[in-house]
mmCIF file of C-alpha atoms in Angstrom:
data_model
loop_
_atom_site.group_PDB
_atom_site.id
_atom_site.type_symbol
_atom_site.label_atom_id
_atom_site.label_comp_id
_atom_site.label_asym_id
_atom_site.label_seq_id
_atom_site.Cartn_x
_atom_site.Cartn_y
_atom_site.Cartn_z
ATOM 1 C CA MET A 23 62.830 -24.547 77.693
ATOM 2 C CA LYS A 24 61.540 -22.484 74.787
ATOM 3 C CA ASN A 25 61.152 -18.744 75.064
ATOM 4 C CA ARG A 26 58.751 -16.620 73.077
ATOM 5 C CA ASN A 27 61.307 -15.872 70.376
ATOM 6 C CA SER A 28 61.925 -19.541 69.690
ATOM 7 C CA ILE A 29 58.365 -20.242 68.579
ATOM 8 C CA LYS A 30 58.211 -20.334 64.806
ATOM 9 C CA GLY A 31 55.270 -19.151 62.831
ATOM 10 C CA GLU A 32 53.713 -16.382 60.830
ATOM 11 C CA TYR A 33 53.013 -14.320 63.959
ATOM 12 C CA ASN A 34 56.640 -14.189 65.084
ATOM 13 C CA VAL A 35 58.008 -13.604 61.583
ATOM 14 C CA GLY A 36 55.651 -10.680 61.100
ATOM 15 C CA TYR A 37 56.312 -9.330 64.568
ATOM 16 C CA SER A 38 60.058 -9.514 64.073
ATOM 17 C CA ILE A 39 59.874 -7.405 60.911
ATOM 18 C CA GLY A 40 57.450 -4.951 62.504
ATOM 19 C CA SER A 41 54.528 -5.310 60.117
ATOM 20 C CA THR A 42 51.485 -3.171 60.829
ATOM 21 C CA GLY A 43 49.124 -6.119 60.473
ATOM 22 C CA VAL A 44 50.843 -7.940 63.293
ATOM 23 C CA ARG A 45 50.958 -4.822 65.467
ATOM 24 C CA ASP A 46 47.210 -4.495 64.956
ATOM 25 C CA PHE A 47 46.829 -8.164 65.875
ATOM 26 C CA GLN A 48 48.908 -7.613 69.027
ATOM 27 C CA GLU A 49 46.758 -4.610 69.902
ATOM 28 C CA LEU A 50 43.644 -6.763 69.509
ATOM 29 C CA LEU A 51 45.170 -9.421 71.766
ATOM 30 C CA ASN A 52 46.077 -6.814 74.382
ATOM 31 C CA ARG A 53 42.586 -5.321 74.261
ATOM 32 C CA ARG A 54 41.017 -8.791 74.552
ATOM 33 C CA ASN A 55 43.235 -9.662 77.512
ATOM 34 C CA SER A 56 42.369 -6.430 79.324
ATOM 35 C CA GLN A 57 38.651 -7.042 78.700
ATOM 36 C CA LEU A 58 38.964 -10.586 80.068
ATOM 37 C CA ALA A 59 40.809 -9.309 83.132
ATOM 38 C CA ALA A 60 38.115 -6.690 83.758
ATOM 39 C CA GLN A 61 35.407 -9.314 83.356
ATOM 40 C CA MET A 62 37.120 -11.608 85.872
ATOM 41 C CA GLU A 63 37.299 -8.766 88.413
ATOM 42 C CA THR A 64 33.592 -8.017 88.084
ATOM 43 C CA ASN A 65 32.397 -11.585 87.602
ATOM 44 C CA ASP A 66 28.931 -11.828 89.121
ATOM 45 C CA ASP A 67 28.708 -15.582 88.605
ATOM 46 C CA GLU A 68 28.949 -16.529 92.251
ATOM 47 C CA HIS A 69 28.755 -20.262 91.542
ATOM 48 C CA ARG A 70 31.924 -20.627 89.469
ATOM 49 C CA MET A 71 34.963 -21.669 91.541
ATOM 50 C CA GLU A 72 33.604 -19.680 94.465
ATOM 51 C CA PHE A 73 35.381 -20.016 97.796
ATOM 52 C CA VAL A 74 32.639 -20.669 100.379
ATOM 53 C CA LYS A 75 34.576 -21.078 103.621
ATOM 54 C CA THR A 76 37.193 -23.011 105.521
ATOM 55 C CA PHE A 77 35.854 -25.302 108.230
ATOM 56 C CA ARG A 78 38.291 -27.127 110.495
ATOM 57 C CA GLY A 79 41.081 -26.735 107.949
ATOM 58 C CA VAL A 80 39.051 -27.908 104.941
ATOM 59 C CA ASP A 81 38.241 -25.408 102.176
ATOM 60 C CA PHE A 82 34.852 -25.611 100.473
ATOM 61 C CA ILE A 83 34.685 -24.528 96.826
ATOM 62 C CA ASN A 84 31.416 -24.059 94.938
ATOM 63 C CA ASP A 85 31.554 -24.716 91.195
ATOM 64 C CA ALA A 86 27.847 -25.401 90.761
ATOM 65 C CA ALA A 87 27.966 -23.742 87.334
ATOM 66 C CA CYS A 88 30.086 -26.622 86.006
ATOM 67 C CA GLU A 89 28.023 -28.587 83.497
ATOM 68 C CA ASN A 90 30.408 -30.876 81.584
ATOM 69 C CA ALA A 91 33.737 -32.705 81.452
ATOM 70 C CA ASN A 92 35.592 -29.586 80.319
ATOM 71 C CA GLY A 93 34.303 -27.800 83.408
ATOM 72 C CA ILE A 94 35.677 -30.587 85.598
ATOM 73 C CA TYR A 95 39.071 -30.227 83.932
ATOM 74 C CA MET A 96 39.092 -26.457 84.429
ATOM 75 C CA ALA A 97 38.024 -26.750 88.065
ATOM 76 C CA LEU A 98 40.571 -29.422 88.944
ATOM 77 C CA SER A 99 43.366 -27.627 87.104
ATOM 78 C CA ASN A 100 42.747 -24.605 89.333
ATOM 79 C CA MET A 101 42.917 -26.604 92.554
ATOM 80 C CA THR A 102 46.211 -26.426 94.443
ATOM 81 C CA LYS A 103 45.113 -28.786 97.219
ATOM 82 C CA GLN A 104 44.034 -32.409 97.267
ATOM 83 C CA VAL A 105 40.331 -32.647 96.533
ATOM 84 C CA THR A 106 37.268 -34.455 97.737
ATOM 85 C CA TRP A 107 35.012 -34.116 94.715
ATOM 86 C CA ILE A 108 31.221 -33.935 95.032
ATOM 87 C CA THR A 109 29.630 -34.704 91.676
ATOM 88 C CA SER A 110 26.607 -36.069 89.898
ATOM 89 C CA PHE A 111 28.444 -36.459 86.582
ATOM 90 C CA ASN A 112 27.410 -39.530 84.592
ATOM 91 C CA GLN A 113 28.901 -39.158 81.103
ATOM 92 C CA TRP A 114 32.067 -41.088 81.829
ATOM 93 C CA ASP A 115 32.615 -41.815 78.149
ATOM 94 C CA LYS A 116 33.323 -38.069 77.703
ATOM 95 C CA ILE A 117 36.390 -38.224 79.969
ATOM 96 C CA ASP A 118 39.632 -38.035 78.022
ATOM 97 C CA VAL A 119 43.065 -39.216 79.124
ATOM 98 C CA ASP A 120 44.162 -35.779 80.385
ATOM 99 C CA LEU A 121 41.119 -35.393 82.607
ATOM 100 C CA LEU A 122 41.412 -38.955 83.855
ATOM 101 C CA GLN A 123 45.036 -38.357 84.848
ATOM 102 C CA MET A 124 44.075 -35.127 86.613
ATOM 103 C CA ILE A 125 41.322 -36.908 88.558
ATOM 104 C CA ILE A 126 43.734 -39.639 89.622
ATOM 105 C CA ARG A 127 46.385 -37.095 90.623
ATOM 106 C CA LYS A 128 44.235 -34.542 92.471
ATOM 107 C CA VAL A 129 41.165 -36.349 93.805
ATOM 108 C CA ASN A 130 41.403 -38.244 97.113
ATOM 109 C CA ALA A 131 37.722 -39.130 97.341
ATOM 110 C CA ILE A 132 34.573 -38.877 95.251
ATOM 111 C CA VAL A 133 31.132 -38.347 96.722
ATOM 112 C CA TYR A 134 28.497 -39.073 94.120
ATOM 113 C CA TYR A 135 25.130 -37.521 94.863
ATOM 114 C CA GLY A 136 21.922 -38.524 93.187
ATOM 115 C CA THR A 137 20.947 -41.850 91.717
ATOM 116 C CA GLU A 138 24.041 -43.757 90.696
ATOM 117 C CA ASP A 139 23.700 -45.923 87.578
ATOM 118 C CA GLU A 140 25.754 -49.060 86.888
ATOM 119 C CA GLN A 141 28.157 -47.325 84.479
ATOM 120 C CA THR A 142 28.898 -44.612 87.060
ATOM 121 C CA HIS A 143 29.392 -47.154 89.821
ATOM 122 C CA SER A 144 31.741 -49.243 87.665
ATOM 123 C CA PHE A 145 33.767 -46.265 86.460
ATOM 124 C CA ILE A 146 34.273 -44.745 89.901
ATOM 125 C CA ASP A 147 35.172 -48.123 91.403
ATOM 126 C CA ALA A 148 37.722 -48.703 88.629
ATOM 127 C CA LEU A 149 39.500 -45.468 89.573
ATOM 128 C CA SER A 150 40.574 -47.026 92.877
ATOM 129 C CA ILE A 151 39.689 -43.784 94.631
ATOM 130 C CA ARG A 152 37.722 -43.842 97.861
ATOM 131 C CA ASN A 153 34.091 -43.136 97.003
ATOM 132 C CA GLU A 154 30.647 -42.969 98.529
ATOM 133 C CA GLN A 155 27.164 -42.248 97.296
ATOM 134 C CA SER A 156 24.486 -39.955 98.718
ATOM 135 C CA GLU A 157 20.922 -39.286 97.671
ATOM 136 C CA ASP A 158 21.029 -35.608 98.667
ATOM 137 C CA LEU A 159 23.538 -32.754 98.666
ATOM 138 C CA GLU A 160 23.418 -32.057 102.402
ATOM 139 C CA THR A 161 24.504 -35.605 103.208
ATOM 140 C CA ALA A 162 27.079 -35.473 100.398
ATOM 141 C CA VAL A 163 28.673 -32.381 101.977
ATOM 142 C CA ARG A 164 28.921 -34.125 105.340
ATOM 143 C CA ILE A 165 30.415 -37.261 103.785
ATOM 144 C CA ALA A 166 32.910 -35.120 101.833
ATOM 145 C CA PHE A 167 33.934 -33.216 104.949
ATOM 146 C CA TYR A 168 34.611 -36.390 106.929
ATOM 147 C CA ALA A 169 36.459 -37.926 103.958
ATOM 148 C CA SER A 170 38.795 -34.909 103.812
ATOM 149 C CA GLU A 171 41.891 -34.175 105.824
ATOM 150 C CA GLN A 172 42.997 -30.833 107.181
ATOM 151 C CA GLY A 173 44.522 -28.875 104.291
ATOM 152 C CA ASP A 174 42.293 -30.516 101.656
ATOM 153 C CA ALA A 175 39.465 -28.937 99.695
ATOM 154 C CA VAL A 176 35.934 -30.105 99.032
ATOM 155 C CA LEU A 177 35.024 -29.223 95.459
ATOM 156 C CA PHE A 178 31.351 -29.162 94.500
ATOM 157 C CA CYS A 179 31.572 -29.669 90.755
ATOM 158 C CA PRO A 180 28.437 -31.533 89.632
ATOM 159 C CA ALA A 181 29.224 -31.394 85.888
ATOM 160 C CA THR A 182 25.627 -31.943 84.900
ATOM 161 C CA SER A 183 23.338 -29.484 83.173
ATOM 162 C CA ALA A 184 20.833 -27.834 85.420
ATOM 163 C CA GLU A 185 17.881 -25.568 84.956
ATOM 164 C CA ASP A 186 19.183 -23.362 87.733
ATOM 165 C CA CYS A 187 22.802 -23.770 88.779
ATOM 166 C CA ALA A 188 22.301 -20.917 91.258
ATOM 167 C CA GLU A 189 19.779 -23.048 93.138
ATOM 168 C CA ARG A 190 22.150 -25.987 93.530
ATOM 169 C CA GLY A 191 25.010 -23.611 94.369
ATOM 170 C CA CYS A 192 22.936 -22.030 97.125
ATOM 171 C CA GLU A 193 21.968 -25.493 98.372
ATOM 172 C CA PHE A 194 25.676 -26.384 98.572
ATOM 173 C CA LYS A 195 26.481 -23.214 100.512
ATOM 174 C CA THR A 196 23.592 -23.851 102.889
ATOM 175 C CA SER A 197 24.786 -27.412 103.443
ATOM 176 C CA VAL A 198 28.315 -26.173 104.209
ATOM 177 C CA ALA A 199 26.912 -23.621 106.653
ATOM 178 C CA GLN A 200 25.124 -26.429 108.526
ATOM 179 C CA LEU A 201 28.345 -28.328 109.305
#
């Protein structure tokens, strides 16, 4: 396993000789990290990886702000439990190998909501992951709940652009409340 000192590069060479330019760079990094930490503590975006509630041992997570494949990767990489994924994603050609492996490893079931096209149907079927389709989010939440086991999580991560992600996030939370 490499430690910090074993990484070669201009940064470490400069740091090891104590140059002022590198100290300034380190100060900038420290300031940036503290700003990011403060932003995370006061994050008002309630629809990004938001814990909604646990119902009968199943956690419900709202990531309605997710709009693309990178968002799916970030959401799944933060999940520590097996996932039933509610999505309306349809750009399957944007999925890279890393994301595909993460989906296969972490997702037990996929609930696709909305109108499913042939490419979506074929891609999801090829994953060999249990899947169902729903026309509306309320039904999708119910399907996802019954497809999950105690200790799992239902992740609402649509990964499609939306005019108002807050609206779909609120719809998800309302649907969870109606279980």
